[in-house]
């Protein structure tokens, strides 16, 4: 919360510091303990909810050319230098891998006195499930001798901010769903220390900070509360985003003008009003509300992805008639001051925002209201277009979905959980690499799950997380993520650290094989596969009591990937064992579960239930013989008695279509995404309606498959050292696509020639070769631009 001028500085400052962000770290700080101290506020419960302000005034003879610092906190911080916002963090990890940010703050410094200040908060028992914590603390370490003057110690000052109270702590109960993103903020402006981050603020009443411990980096220390590691992803971006429309108002007439920032809106004294705003698309942002006057007024800001009707159904997301808002909220209580800026501690997700305002004896002036869009700074460089222009809508909405589900980790959904799950993250990572070429968040995700392992050898199903959840099939998807990364990037030193944990997961599964059936037997933990309506809590038949064809074949699928991965690093004996075991599982599962009369795979050997999932995995693994794949996949697509795959598992449906030589059907399988667009969704949902989340990353798979399936661009060998381009146009007559490659860009332009022919123009980066495949014919590809007519 700052004045209006600071709101403008915010936009400039955060963008400016991105250019200054540096990965340079004094090597001496990567060994042993730091000279700085972890500091905290004295006299407060260290693990309870609390918001704190830290300050340090220091003097410089001249403006430095560079001034590098390293900073972190528990739970989180927002750093200011001379009133300018510099960075936020830390990137979420765990106590063994507690990240610190490295930034050069020289651009914000001046000769003479300077102020470095930090807003630090601990959500305590209200913390998001994605937030791991020890206790309230803050640390700042200068990189070298000239910067050490601002190292955190007892010379820093601190105050507890009593203006904050957690609200919206019952989101899950009110929405009747699983919601674990943390509380809203209720802020009483009368007790907020306005101007605390400015140099001229009077901090005489503040306390000396309490020293907690010396910071230790990974591999050092004897009594660590946190083990520090360098941040391995860029800082999150922030850009101003105006709200588009006033959809309705009661108690006052409101036009769209006040949303422009140049037409303040006055709410008379002793008035109650409600204003529904429509961003027109789902977003993730920090709302910033600038107000004047309005002493003792109350402003409640409620955020929702969609409105609800009287039956609590969403219906068409564009419609508001007869609908109400229900969701996460913040409350701001103005003190009558001039241009007070409210910004919540954490970002919010919304398409709709409702302001419910009650004024007392003084009118309230809303000077401005906007969002600061935030997230991982992915930049789309891939392109896709075709003769069906509606595919552009799917591409655009899919990419927005992927962006909103990418922050300091990948999110399954930004509104309800903000948790990183392997099942979601595998798909998200492929989208990231195909659309942006930026692999840093995928690398962090692979490491996060590596750090999550439990004593049995499995990864946790989601991580970082302060609650234990083990989903054994998601451990398999983590191995698939490693395989994907291996195929798309040459990064041997990074990849080889995963050989042992991969081995441990596969051994856990091997110990669970039912030797009589030669399929997986009963398994512990939560064997989630898909949220389809026939699977109890997402778990297919046979997972709990034994002999699930779906999970047995997923294990076989993963064994084959692991065999190729292990063989590449000289582990030939293990690779041979994994191949042998995969073949045995596939053979026996097909024998036990394939119904010859139905030409369908059953969920278990008793053949009482059948699903698309069983058929998909049967084909994808090759358990179904090649000469039967097309018949089986035809049944998968047409037999509505099969329990159906949701948006998530349709990613694997597409993989199975490609395996069966039926990839041309992919284009016709886009109806679920077209239906979501018809319902006014601006991001893709978790499930078909009625759905919880309107923004769920696993439903963005078209942004991968438009390039990997329709354009047919796939790595043909590890490290993307060669490429195979095998288009599947379906009913399309022409498409164009491009995607990043480690050596440059792959560009394809495809035009049908008659019923069965094709004209292709393909450009490959220098040194990249491969092959083009069309209707069983192969043409070698070389680097550079080439034309093919078949």
PDB file of N, CA and C in Angstrom, residues 443-515:
ATOM      1  N   UNK A 443      12.685 -27.682 -15.550  1.00  0.00           N
ATOM      2  CA  UNK A 443      13.824 -28.172 -14.772  1.00  0.00           C
ATOM      3  C   UNK A 443      13.546 -28.036 -13.279  1.00  0.00           C
ATOM      4  N   UNK A 444      12.995 -26.889 -12.875  1.00  0.00           N
ATOM      5  CA  UNK A 444      12.667 -26.705 -11.457  1.00  0.00           C
ATOM      6  C   UNK A 444      11.630 -27.737 -11.013  1.00  0.00           C
ATOM      7  N   UNK A 445      10.631 -27.988 -11.851  1.00  0.00           N
ATOM      8  CA  UNK A 445       9.608 -28.972 -11.495  1.00  0.00           C
ATOM      9  C   UNK A 445      10.209 -30.361 -11.328  1.00  0.00           C
ATOM     10  N   UNK A 446      11.091 -30.745 -12.227  1.00  0.00           N
ATOM     11  CA  UNK A 446      11.747 -32.052 -12.101  1.00  0.00           C
ATOM     12  C   UNK A 446      12.511 -32.142 -10.780  1.00  0.00           C
ATOM     13  N   UNK A 447      13.185 -31.054 -10.411  1.00  0.00           N
ATOM     14  CA  UNK A 447      13.915 -31.042  -9.148  1.00  0.00           C
ATOM     15  C   UNK A 447      12.969 -31.034  -7.947  1.00  0.00           C
ATOM     16  N   UNK A 448      11.881 -30.267  -8.049  1.00  0.00           N
ATOM     17  CA  UNK A 448      10.914 -30.239  -6.944  1.00  0.00           C
ATOM     18  C   UNK A 448      10.430 -31.650  -6.621  1.00  0.00           C
ATOM     19  N   UNK A 449      10.053 -32.406  -7.633  1.00  0.00           N
ATOM     20  CA  UNK A 449       9.555 -33.765  -7.385  1.00  0.00           C
ATOM     21  C   UNK A 449      10.673 -34.693  -6.918  1.00  0.00           C
ATOM     22  N   UNK A 450      11.873 -34.473  -7.414  1.00  0.00           N
ATOM     23  CA  UNK A 450      13.041 -35.213  -6.925  1.00  0.00           C
ATOM     24  C   UNK A 450      13.222 -34.999  -5.417  1.00  0.00           C
ATOM     25  N   UNK A 451      13.021 -33.758  -4.984  1.00  0.00           N
ATOM     26  CA  UNK A 451      13.163 -33.421  -3.563  1.00  0.00           C
ATOM     27  C   UNK A 451      12.001 -33.928  -2.716  1.00  0.00           C
ATOM     28  N   UNK A 452      10.914 -34.327  -3.353  1.00  0.00           N
ATOM     29  CA  UNK A 452       9.701 -34.693  -2.612  1.00  0.00           C
ATOM     30  C   UNK A 452       9.673 -36.145  -2.166  1.00  0.00           C
ATOM     31  N   UNK A 453      10.648 -36.958  -2.560  1.00  0.00           N
ATOM     32  CA  UNK A 453      10.534 -38.411  -2.393  1.00  0.00           C
ATOM     33  C   UNK A 453      10.335 -38.842  -0.935  1.00  0.00           C
ATOM     34  N   UNK A 454       9.499 -39.847  -0.775  1.00  0.00           N
ATOM     35  CA  UNK A 454       9.218 -40.435   0.542  1.00  0.00           C
ATOM     36  C   UNK A 454      10.109 -41.670   0.712  1.00  0.00           C
ATOM     37  N   UNK A 455      10.226 -42.208   1.933  1.00  0.00           N
ATOM     38  CA  UNK A 455      11.148 -43.333   2.166  1.00  0.00           C
ATOM     39  C   UNK A 455      10.903 -44.544   1.279  1.00  0.00           C
ATOM     40  N   UNK A 456       9.665 -44.751   0.827  1.00  0.00           N
ATOM     41  CA  UNK A 456       9.394 -45.897  -0.057  1.00  0.00           C
ATOM     42  C   UNK A 456      10.001 -45.736  -1.440  1.00  0.00           C
ATOM     43  N   UNK A 457      10.482 -44.548  -1.758  1.00  0.00           N
ATOM     44  CA  UNK A 457      11.077 -44.298  -3.063  1.00  0.00           C
ATOM     45  C   UNK A 457      10.185 -43.536  -4.009  1.00  0.00           C
ATOM     46  N   UNK A 458       8.888 -43.462  -3.726  1.00  0.00           N
ATOM     47  CA  UNK A 458       7.963 -42.730  -4.578  1.00  0.00           C
ATOM     48  C   UNK A 458       8.124 -41.225  -4.378  1.00  0.00           C
ATOM     49  N   UNK A 459       7.815 -40.476  -5.422  1.00  0.00           N
ATOM     50  CA  UNK A 459       7.675 -39.041  -5.250  1.00  0.00           C
ATOM     51  C   UNK A 459       6.317 -38.752  -4.619  1.00  0.00           C
ATOM     52  N   UNK A 460       6.184 -37.590  -4.030  1.00  0.00           N
ATOM     53  CA  UNK A 460       4.859 -37.147  -3.631  1.00  0.00           C
ATOM     54  C   UNK A 460       4.068 -36.754  -4.880  1.00  0.00           C
ATOM     55  N   UNK A 461       2.746 -36.801  -4.770  1.00  0.00           N
ATOM     56  CA  UNK A 461       1.913 -36.523  -5.938  1.00  0.00           C
ATOM     57  C   UNK A 461       1.905 -35.069  -6.335  1.00  0.00           C
ATOM     58  N   UNK A 462       2.228 -34.189  -5.396  1.00  0.00           N
ATOM     59  CA  UNK A 462       2.312 -32.758  -5.653  1.00  0.00           C
ATOM     60  C   UNK A 462       3.406 -32.209  -4.747  1.00  0.00           C
ATOM     61  N   UNK A 463       4.078 -31.165  -5.226  1.00  0.00           N
ATOM     62  CA  UNK A 463       5.170 -30.607  -4.431  1.00  0.00           C
ATOM     63  C   UNK A 463       5.618 -29.302  -5.059  1.00  0.00           C
ATOM     64  N   UNK A 464       5.977 -28.302  -4.262  1.00  0.00           N
ATOM     65  CA  UNK A 464       6.017 -28.255  -2.804  1.00  0.00           C
ATOM     66  C   UNK A 464       4.622 -28.342  -2.183  1.00  0.00           C
ATOM     67  N   UNK A 465       4.555 -28.948  -1.012  1.00  0.00           N
ATOM     68  CA  UNK A 465       3.292 -29.109  -0.298  1.00  0.00           C
ATOM     69  C   UNK A 465       3.581 -29.320   1.175  1.00  0.00           C
ATOM     70  N   UNK A 466       2.784 -28.674   2.043  1.00  0.00           N
ATOM     71  CA  UNK A 466       2.969 -28.885   3.473  1.00  0.00           C
ATOM     72  C   UNK A 466       2.089 -30.002   4.001  1.00  0.00           C
ATOM     73  N   UNK A 467       1.377 -30.688   3.097  1.00  0.00           N
ATOM     74  CA  UNK A 467       0.624 -31.886   3.456  1.00  0.00           C
ATOM     75  C   UNK A 467       1.121 -33.034   2.578  1.00  0.00           C
ATOM     76  N   UNK A 468       1.230 -34.201   3.170  1.00  0.00           N
ATOM     77  CA  UNK A 468       1.730 -35.356   2.431  1.00  0.00           C
ATOM     78  C   UNK A 468       0.633 -35.940   1.552  1.00  0.00           C
ATOM     79  N   UNK A 469       0.941 -36.105   0.290  1.00  0.00           N
ATOM     80  CA  UNK A 469       0.033 -36.786  -0.629  1.00  0.00           C
ATOM     81  C   UNK A 469       0.875 -37.615  -1.597  1.00  0.00           C
ATOM     82  N   UNK A 470       0.644 -38.910  -1.622  1.00  0.00           N
ATOM     83  CA  UNK A 470       1.384 -39.809  -2.508  1.00  0.00           C
ATOM     84  C   UNK A 470       0.413 -40.369  -3.545  1.00  0.00           C
ATOM     85  N   UNK A 471       0.719 -40.161  -4.819  1.00  0.00           N
ATOM     86  CA  UNK A 471      -0.066 -40.691  -5.937  1.00  0.00           C
ATOM     87  C   UNK A 471       0.898 -41.535  -6.782  1.00  0.00           C
ATOM     88  N   UNK A 472       0.961 -42.845  -6.552  1.00  0.00           N
ATOM     89  CA  UNK A 472       1.963 -43.644  -7.254  1.00  0.00           C
ATOM     90  C   UNK A 472       1.963 -43.487  -8.782  1.00  0.00           C
ATOM     91  N   UNK A 473       0.800 -43.439  -9.471  1.00  0.00           N
ATOM     92  CA  UNK A 473       0.868 -43.225 -10.925  1.00  0.00           C
ATOM     93  C   UNK A 473       1.529 -41.907 -11.309  1.00  0.00           C
ATOM     94  N   UNK A 474       1.477 -40.904 -10.429  1.00  0.00           N
ATOM     95  CA  UNK A 474       2.133 -39.638 -10.740  1.00  0.00           C
ATOM     96  C   UNK A 474       3.646 -39.758 -10.631  1.00  0.00           C
ATOM     97  N   UNK A 475       4.130 -40.696  -9.809  1.00  0.00           N
ATOM     98  CA  UNK A 475       5.570 -40.974  -9.810  1.00  0.00           C
ATOM     99  C   UNK A 475       5.998 -41.504 -11.177  1.00  0.00           C
ATOM    100  N   UNK A 476       5.130 -42.289 -11.790  1.00  0.00           N
ATOM    101  CA  UNK A 476       5.422 -42.776 -13.144  1.00  0.00           C
ATOM    102  C   UNK A 476       5.449 -41.614 -14.135  1.00  0.00           C
ATOM    103  N   UNK A 477       4.520 -40.673 -13.971  1.00  0.00           N
ATOM    104  CA  UNK A 477       4.518 -39.519 -14.871  1.00  0.00           C
ATOM    105  C   UNK A 477       5.750 -38.653 -14.672  1.00  0.00           C
ATOM    106  N   UNK A 478       6.296 -38.636 -13.461  1.00  0.00           N
ATOM    107  CA  UNK A 478       7.558 -37.912 -13.266  1.00  0.00           C
ATOM    108  C   UNK A 478       8.658 -38.542 -14.106  1.00  0.00           C
ATOM    109  N   UNK A 479       8.682 -39.861 -14.160  1.00  0.00           N
ATOM    110  CA  UNK A 479       9.665 -40.536 -15.024  1.00  0.00           C
ATOM    111  C   UNK A 479       9.399 -40.174 -16.488  1.00  0.00           C
ATOM    112  N   UNK A 480       8.133 -40.115 -16.873  1.00  0.00           N
ATOM    113  CA  UNK A 480       7.806 -39.710 -18.246  1.00  0.00           C
ATOM    114  C   UNK A 480       8.266 -38.286 -18.518  1.00  0.00           C
ATOM    115  N   UNK A 481       8.172 -37.406 -17.507  1.00  0.00           N
ATOM    116  CA  UNK A 481       8.688 -36.039 -17.663  1.00  0.00           C
ATOM    117  C   UNK A 481      10.199 -36.051 -17.905  1.00  0.00           C
ATOM    118  N   UNK A 482      10.905 -36.883 -17.157  1.00  0.00           N
ATOM    119  CA  UNK A 482      12.353 -37.000 -17.356  1.00  0.00           C
ATOM    120  C   UNK A 482      12.639 -37.478 -18.781  1.00  0.00           C
ATOM    121  N   UNK A 483      11.858 -38.455 -19.226  1.00  0.00           N
ATOM    122  CA  UNK A 483      12.023 -38.967 -20.590  1.00  0.00           C
ATOM    123  C   UNK A 483      11.773 -37.857 -21.613  1.00  0.00           C
ATOM    124  N   UNK A 484      10.704 -37.089 -21.419  1.00  0.00           N
ATOM    125  CA  UNK A 484      10.402 -35.985 -22.339  1.00  0.00           C
ATOM    126  C   UNK A 484      11.561 -34.999 -22.403  1.00  0.00           C
ATOM    127  N   UNK A 485      12.074 -34.640 -21.234  1.00  0.00           N
ATOM    128  CA  UNK A 485      13.164 -33.671 -21.191  1.00  0.00           C
ATOM    129  C   UNK A 485      14.404 -34.234 -21.887  1.00  0.00           C
ATOM    130  N   UNK A 486      14.669 -35.508 -21.665  1.00  0.00           N
ATOM    131  CA  UNK A 486      15.809 -36.176 -22.306  1.00  0.00           C
ATOM    132  C   UNK A 486      15.669 -36.139 -23.832  1.00  0.00           C
ATOM    133  N   UNK A 487      14.466 -36.322 -24.339  1.00  0.00           N
ATOM    134  CA  UNK A 487      14.259 -36.300 -25.780  1.00  0.00           C
ATOM    135  C   UNK A 487      14.367 -34.887 -26.350  1.00  0.00           C
ATOM    136  N   UNK A 488      14.039 -33.875 -25.551  1.00  0.00           N
ATOM    137  CA  UNK A 488      13.971 -32.511 -26.071  1.00  0.00           C
ATOM    138  C   UNK A 488      15.193 -31.665 -25.753  1.00  0.00           C
ATOM    139  N   UNK A 489      16.037 -32.110 -24.819  1.00  0.00           N
ATOM    140  CA  UNK A 489      17.195 -31.320 -24.432  1.00  0.00           C
ATOM    141  C   UNK A 489      18.423 -32.206 -24.228  1.00  0.00           C
ATOM    142  N   UNK A 490      19.584 -31.709 -24.655  1.00  0.00           N
ATOM    143  CA  UNK A 490      20.858 -32.358 -24.390  1.00  0.00           C
ATOM    144  C   UNK A 490      21.377 -31.803 -23.072  1.00  0.00           C
ATOM    145  N   UNK A 491      21.259 -32.584 -21.991  1.00  0.00           N
ATOM    146  CA  UNK A 491      21.569 -32.060 -20.658  1.00  0.00           C
ATOM    147  C   UNK A 491      21.963 -33.228 -19.751  1.00  0.00           C
ATOM    148  N   UNK A 492      23.026 -33.919 -20.110  1.00  0.00           N
ATOM    149  CA  UNK A 492      23.370 -35.181 -19.459  1.00  0.00           C
ATOM    150  C   UNK A 492      23.646 -35.039 -17.970  1.00  0.00           C
ATOM    151  N   UNK A 493      24.406 -34.015 -17.573  1.00  0.00           N
ATOM    152  CA  UNK A 493      24.757 -33.894 -16.152  1.00  0.00           C
ATOM    153  C   UNK A 493      23.516 -33.672 -15.300  1.00  0.00           C
ATOM    154  N   UNK A 494      22.562 -32.934 -15.806  1.00  0.00           N
ATOM    155  CA  UNK A 494      21.316 -32.714 -15.073  1.00  0.00           C
ATOM    156  C   UNK A 494      20.493 -33.996 -15.006  1.00  0.00           C
ATOM    157  N   UNK A 495      20.411 -34.717 -16.094  1.00  0.00           N
ATOM    158  CA  UNK A 495      19.543 -35.885 -16.180  1.00  0.00           C
ATOM    159  C   UNK A 495      20.064 -37.081 -15.388  1.00  0.00           C
ATOM    160  N   UNK A 496      21.373 -37.266 -15.343  1.00  0.00           N
ATOM    161  CA  UNK A 496      21.900 -38.484 -14.729  1.00  0.00           C
ATOM    162  C   UNK A 496      21.650 -38.554 -13.219  1.00  0.00           C
ATOM    163  N   UNK A 497      21.388 -37.414 -12.582  1.00  0.00           N
ATOM    164  CA  UNK A 497      21.096 -37.443 -11.144  1.00  0.00           C
ATOM    165  C   UNK A 497      19.772 -38.154 -10.854  1.00  0.00           C
ATOM    166  N   UNK A 498      18.941 -38.339 -11.888  1.00  0.00           N
ATOM    167  CA  UNK A 498      17.636 -38.953 -11.676  1.00  0.00           C
ATOM    168  C   UNK A 498      17.649 -40.475 -11.851  1.00  0.00           C
ATOM    169  N   UNK A 499      18.769 -41.048 -12.225  1.00  0.00           N
ATOM    170  CA  UNK A 499      18.796 -42.496 -12.468  1.00  0.00           C
ATOM    171  C   UNK A 499      18.422 -43.284 -11.212  1.00  0.00           C
ATOM    172  N   UNK A 500      19.003 -42.940 -10.085  1.00  0.00           N
ATOM    173  CA  UNK A 500      18.698 -43.685  -8.856  1.00  0.00           C
ATOM    174  C   UNK A 500      17.247 -43.528  -8.420  1.00  0.00           C
ATOM    175  N   UNK A 501      16.693 -42.317  -8.366  1.00  0.00           N
ATOM    176  CA  UNK A 501      15.287 -42.217  -7.972  1.00  0.00           C
ATOM    177  C   UNK A 501      14.334 -42.892  -8.956  1.00  0.00           C
ATOM    178  N   UNK A 502      14.644 -42.867 -10.238  1.00  0.00           N
ATOM    179  CA  UNK A 502      13.815 -43.599 -11.207  1.00  0.00           C
ATOM    180  C   UNK A 502      13.850 -45.090 -10.888  1.00  0.00           C
ATOM    181  N   UNK A 503      15.035 -45.576 -10.608  1.00  0.00           N
ATOM    182  CA  UNK A 503      15.192 -46.989 -10.254  1.00  0.00           C
ATOM    183  C   UNK A 503      14.331 -47.323  -9.019  1.00  0.00           C
ATOM    184  N   UNK A 504      14.323 -46.445  -8.038  1.00  0.00           N
ATOM    185  CA  UNK A 504      13.559 -46.703  -6.820  1.00  0.00           C
ATOM    186  C   UNK A 504      12.070 -46.777  -7.069  1.00  0.00           C
ATOM    187  N   UNK A 505      11.544 -45.928  -7.916  1.00  0.00           N
ATOM    188  CA  UNK A 505      10.110 -45.950  -8.236  1.00  0.00           C
ATOM    189  C   UNK A 505       9.744 -47.236  -8.962  1.00  0.00           C
ATOM    190  N   UNK A 506      10.548 -47.601  -9.947  1.00  0.00           N
ATOM    191  CA  UNK A 506      10.249 -48.810 -10.715  1.00  0.00           C
ATOM    192  C   UNK A 506      10.346 -50.057  -9.834  1.00  0.00           C
ATOM    193  N   UNK A 507      11.270 -50.044  -8.892  1.00  0.00           N
ATOM    194  CA  UNK A 507      11.381 -51.185  -7.968  1.00  0.00           C
ATOM    195  C   UNK A 507      10.163 -51.266  -7.049  1.00  0.00           C
ATOM    196  N   UNK A 508       9.640 -50.118  -6.615  1.00  0.00           N
ATOM    197  CA  UNK A 508       8.420 -50.127  -5.788  1.00  0.00           C
ATOM    198  C   UNK A 508       7.290 -50.816  -6.537  1.00  0.00           C
ATOM    199  N   UNK A 509       7.137 -50.480  -7.790  1.00  0.00           N
ATOM    200  CA  UNK A 509       6.076 -51.103  -8.579  1.00  0.00           C
ATOM    201  C   UNK A 509       6.340 -52.590  -8.795  1.00  0.00           C
ATOM    202  N   UNK A 510       7.596 -52.924  -9.047  1.00  0.00           N
ATOM    203  CA  UNK A 510       7.912 -54.334  -9.294  1.00  0.00           C
ATOM    204  C   UNK A 510       7.569 -55.191  -8.079  1.00  0.00           C
ATOM    205  N   UNK A 511       7.774 -54.652  -6.890  1.00  0.00           N
ATOM    206  CA  UNK A 511       7.429 -55.389  -5.669  1.00  0.00           C
ATOM    207  C   UNK A 511       5.922 -55.577  -5.522  1.00  0.00           C
ATOM    208  N   UNK A 512       5.138 -54.822  -6.265  1.00  0.00           N
ATOM    209  CA  UNK A 512       3.686 -54.904  -6.181  1.00  0.00           C
ATOM    210  C   UNK A 512       3.067 -55.736  -7.305  1.00  0.00           C
ATOM    211  N   UNK A 513       3.902 -56.472  -8.045  1.00  0.00           N
ATOM    212  CA  UNK A 513       3.373 -57.326  -9.109  1.00  0.00           C
ATOM    213  C   UNK A 513       2.739 -58.574  -8.508  1.00  0.00           C
ATOM    214  N   UNK A 514       1.548 -58.875  -8.974  1.00  0.00           N
ATOM    215  CA  UNK A 514       0.849 -60.112  -8.611  1.00  0.00           C
ATOM    216  C   UNK A 514       1.444 -61.231  -9.475  1.00  0.00           C
ATOM    217  N   UNK A 515       2.234 -62.111  -8.849  1.00  0.00           N
ATOM    218  CA  UNK A 515       2.962 -63.127  -9.615  1.00  0.00           C
ATOM    219  C   UNK A 515       2.042 -64.153 -10.268  1.00  0.00           C
TER     220      UNK A 515
END
